[in-house]
Amino acid sequence: MSPLLFLLYFFNVMAAISILFFRKKQVGSTLAWLLVFAFVPWLGFLLYFFLGSTRKLRLFRRRFRPNPRLAEYGPSPGENARALLSGQFNLSSQGREGCRDLMLLNLQGAGAVYTQGNSARLLVDAEKKYESLFRDIEEAQETIHVLYFIFKTRDECGRKLLDLLVKKARQGVKVRVIYDTLGCFKTHKADFDPLLGAGGMVYGYLPSPLRTVLQVNYRMHRKMVIIDGKVAYTGGINIGDDYLGKDRRITPWRDTSVRLTGPCVQQVQRQFIRDWVFLDSQAARPYVDKIDSSQSLEQCMKEENTGQVGVQIVSSGPDSLYPYTKESYLGMITRARRYLYIQTPYFIPDDALLTALRCASRAGVDVRLMIPGVADKAYAYHVTMWHAGELLRWGIPVYRYPGFLHAKTFVMDDMVASIGSTNLDIRSFDLDYELNALVYDRDFALECRKVFLQDQEKSRRLTREEYQSRPLPDKVKAGLLRLVAPLL
């Protein structure tokens, strides 16, 4: 045996031991990786290093922590928890009285500070989102922070946004942009030259080609814009003409975003600062003009209450100790008493989520799932359909939207709605950086429920007969591809 093969075999065994005893993931994922090590012993370690392990990323990110003074601005999770437990927040209005335990779950896990005095506006398509976003950017006076998984600079809407950012940068507004280098593989760094020339700052995740290769399986999947510390946007909508339904292969396109104002904007700003500091700290040529985290958060704190809405911003990623967005979804599923309506483009859950959905349905909760009727990824479609069959066996309705449904929304009991970037799949929970806004407000939840029911009227309910009569090749693909999902 050559020294190289011996070394690979040694690392293969060590990786197997690490997975078996130290990996905090579902059993299915652990067993799947052990099978890879058994059948491809020379390549198993390399595959796991590039595609499965998150330990190296956690160690890497610890070297580049944001300014520790971030904790000085706004309430700490501990203070916020004490305020919730002591009754300092008035939760008796707008349907929040039954959500205290959900708030504490997100707070004590993800550190998601709960705020009141916010406003939230639902945006149910890209046209409405872009119109509102561009108007707010036009009025920016101090800062514009932009982070998108996909930023198609050569599409019409991408060019319009880029031109607008260039204009504001020339006016002296601090413009910072983060985009995912693989999510935007058709976007070139040179496309941002006009913005850089105007004084704007741009980072791709990840800016270093070597580090991109080493972390190729982790994606910056968040979508957020923060303007002057006053307005924040998040949800499922990226920047591209296909989100406007202009891609003939995937149309119509249905998506959801939310516009937030009030104290919760500080929490979105805080996450952007963390992401920016991480990228800035590892860049080969970091910007001289550093982000002033204290000034950015003080800017948010000066804003007065803009409404009566309660909001939590829940973030997670491959560097998180636990999948906090998944825990948030589980919290909603297990606390639902009357109904739970879910929209997701990809339904690739683990056993915990499937069990929670089954138990909720058996307990009398009206659980409904809506998935796309038009697929954008064949792999995800087949695995989604396999898991949809599980729900059908338990009597849970599954609806197929007549187009591509990209919204990632949960609405529960006229009390709370979650809108964000997190798909209901294993990749989003373990390997992608995600951000969700949980909105605690009866009127907002009722609006989300109304939108779901309107989409349901357009959709086609999947029957067990239709599901079982799928072509044999589709059944085979679904059965085989579902085995790959836990590897991610």
Coordinates of N, CA and C in Angstrom, one line a residue, residues 130 134 146-165 175-181 183-188 191-192 195 202 225 238-241 243:
Y130 N -40.0 44.5 -5.6 CA -39.1 45.4 -6.2 C -39.5 46.8 -6.2
F134 N -37.1 49.4 -4.4 CA -36.5 50.5 -5.1 C -36.9 51.9 -4.6
V146 N -27.1 45.2 1.4 CA -27.8 44.3 0.5 C -27.1 42.9 0.6
L147 N -27.9 41.9 0.8 CA -27.3 40.5 0.8 C -28.3 39.6 0.0
Y148 N -27.9 39.0 -1.1 CA -28.7 38.1 -1.8 C -28.0 36.9 -2.2
F149 N -28.6 35.7 -2.1 CA -28.1 34.5 -2.7 C -27.9 34.6 -4.2
I150 N -28.9 35.2 -4.9 CA -28.8 35.4 -6.3 C -29.0 36.8 -6.6
F151 N -28.0 37.4 -7.3 CA -28.1 38.8 -7.7 C -27.7 38.8 -9.2
K152 N -28.7 38.7 -10.1 CA -28.5 38.7 -11.5 C -28.3 40.1 -12.1
T153 N -27.0 40.5 -12.1 CA -26.7 41.9 -12.5 C -27.0 42.2 -14.0
R154 N -27.2 41.2 -14.8 CA -27.4 41.4 -16.2 C -28.9 41.3 -16.6
D155 N -29.7 40.9 -15.6 CA -31.2 40.9 -15.9 C -31.7 42.4 -15.8
E156 N -32.9 42.6 -16.3 CA -33.4 44.0 -16.3 C -33.5 44.5 -14.8
C157 N -34.1 43.7 -14.0 CA -34.3 44.2 -12.6 C -32.9 44.3 -11.9
G158 N -32.0 43.4 -12.2 CA -30.7 43.5 -11.6 C -29.9 44.7 -12.0
R159 N -30.0 45.1 -13.3 CA -29.4 46.3 -13.8 C -30.0 47.5 -13.1
K160 N -31.3 47.5 -13.0 CA -32.0 48.6 -12.3 C -31.6 48.8 -10.9
L161 N -31.5 47.7 -10.2 CA -31.0 47.8 -8.8 C -29.6 48.3 -8.7
L162 N -28.7 47.7 -9.6 CA -27.3 48.1 -9.6 C -27.1 49.6 -9.9
D163 N -27.9 50.1 -10.9 CA -27.8 51.5 -11.3 C -28.3 52.4 -10.1
L164 N -29.3 51.9 -9.4 CA -29.8 52.7 -8.3 C -28.8 52.7 -7.1
L165 N -28.1 51.6 -6.9 CA -27.1 51.6 -5.9 C -25.9 52.5 -6.2
V175 N -22.9 52.1 0.7 CA -23.5 50.9 0.1 C -22.6 49.7 0.2
R176 N -23.1 48.6 0.8 CA -22.4 47.4 1.0 C -23.3 46.3 0.4
V177 N -22.7 45.4 -0.4 CA -23.4 44.3 -1.1 C -22.7 43.0 -0.8
I178 N -23.4 42.0 -0.5 CA -22.9 40.6 -0.4 C -23.7 39.7 -1.3
Y179 N -23.1 38.9 -2.1 CA -23.8 38.0 -3.0 C -23.1 36.6 -2.9
D180 N -23.8 35.5 -3.2 CA -23.2 34.2 -3.2 C -22.5 33.9 -4.5
T181 N -21.3 33.5 -4.5 CA -20.5 33.4 -5.7 C -21.0 32.2 -6.6
G183 N -24.3 30.8 -6.1 CA -25.7 31.2 -6.5 C -25.7 32.1 -7.6
C184 N -24.7 33.0 -7.8 CA -24.6 33.9 -8.9 C -23.5 33.6 -9.8
F185 N -23.5 32.3 -10.3 CA -22.4 31.9 -11.1 C -22.3 32.6 -12.5
K186 N -23.5 33.1 -12.9 CA -23.5 33.9 -14.1 C -23.2 35.4 -13.9
T187 N -23.1 35.8 -12.6 CA -22.7 37.1 -12.3 C -21.2 37.2 -12.1
H188 N -20.6 38.2 -12.8 CA -19.2 38.3 -12.7 C -18.8 39.5 -11.8
D191 N -19.0 43.0 -13.0 CA -20.4 43.6 -13.2 C -20.6 44.7 -12.1
F192 N -19.8 44.5 -11.0 CA -20.0 45.5 -9.9 C -19.0 46.6 -10.0
L195 N -20.3 50.1 -9.4 CA -20.6 50.4 -8.0 C -19.3 50.6 -7.2
V202 N -18.3 45.6 -2.2 CA -19.0 44.4 -2.6 C -18.1 43.2 -2.2
V225 N -32.2 43.1 2.9 CA -31.8 44.5 2.6 C -32.1 45.3 3.8
N238 N -35.1 36.7 -4.5 CA -33.8 37.2 -4.9 C -33.9 38.3 -6.0
I239 N -32.8 38.6 -6.6 CA -32.8 39.6 -7.7 C -32.6 38.9 -9.0
G240 N -33.7 38.9 -9.9 CA -33.6 38.3 -11.2 C -34.9 38.3 -11.9
D241 N -34.9 38.4 -13.2 CA -36.1 38.5 -14.0 C -37.0 37.2 -13.9
Y243 N -37.8 35.8 -11.2 CA -38.7 36.0 -10.1 C -39.9 36.8 -10.5

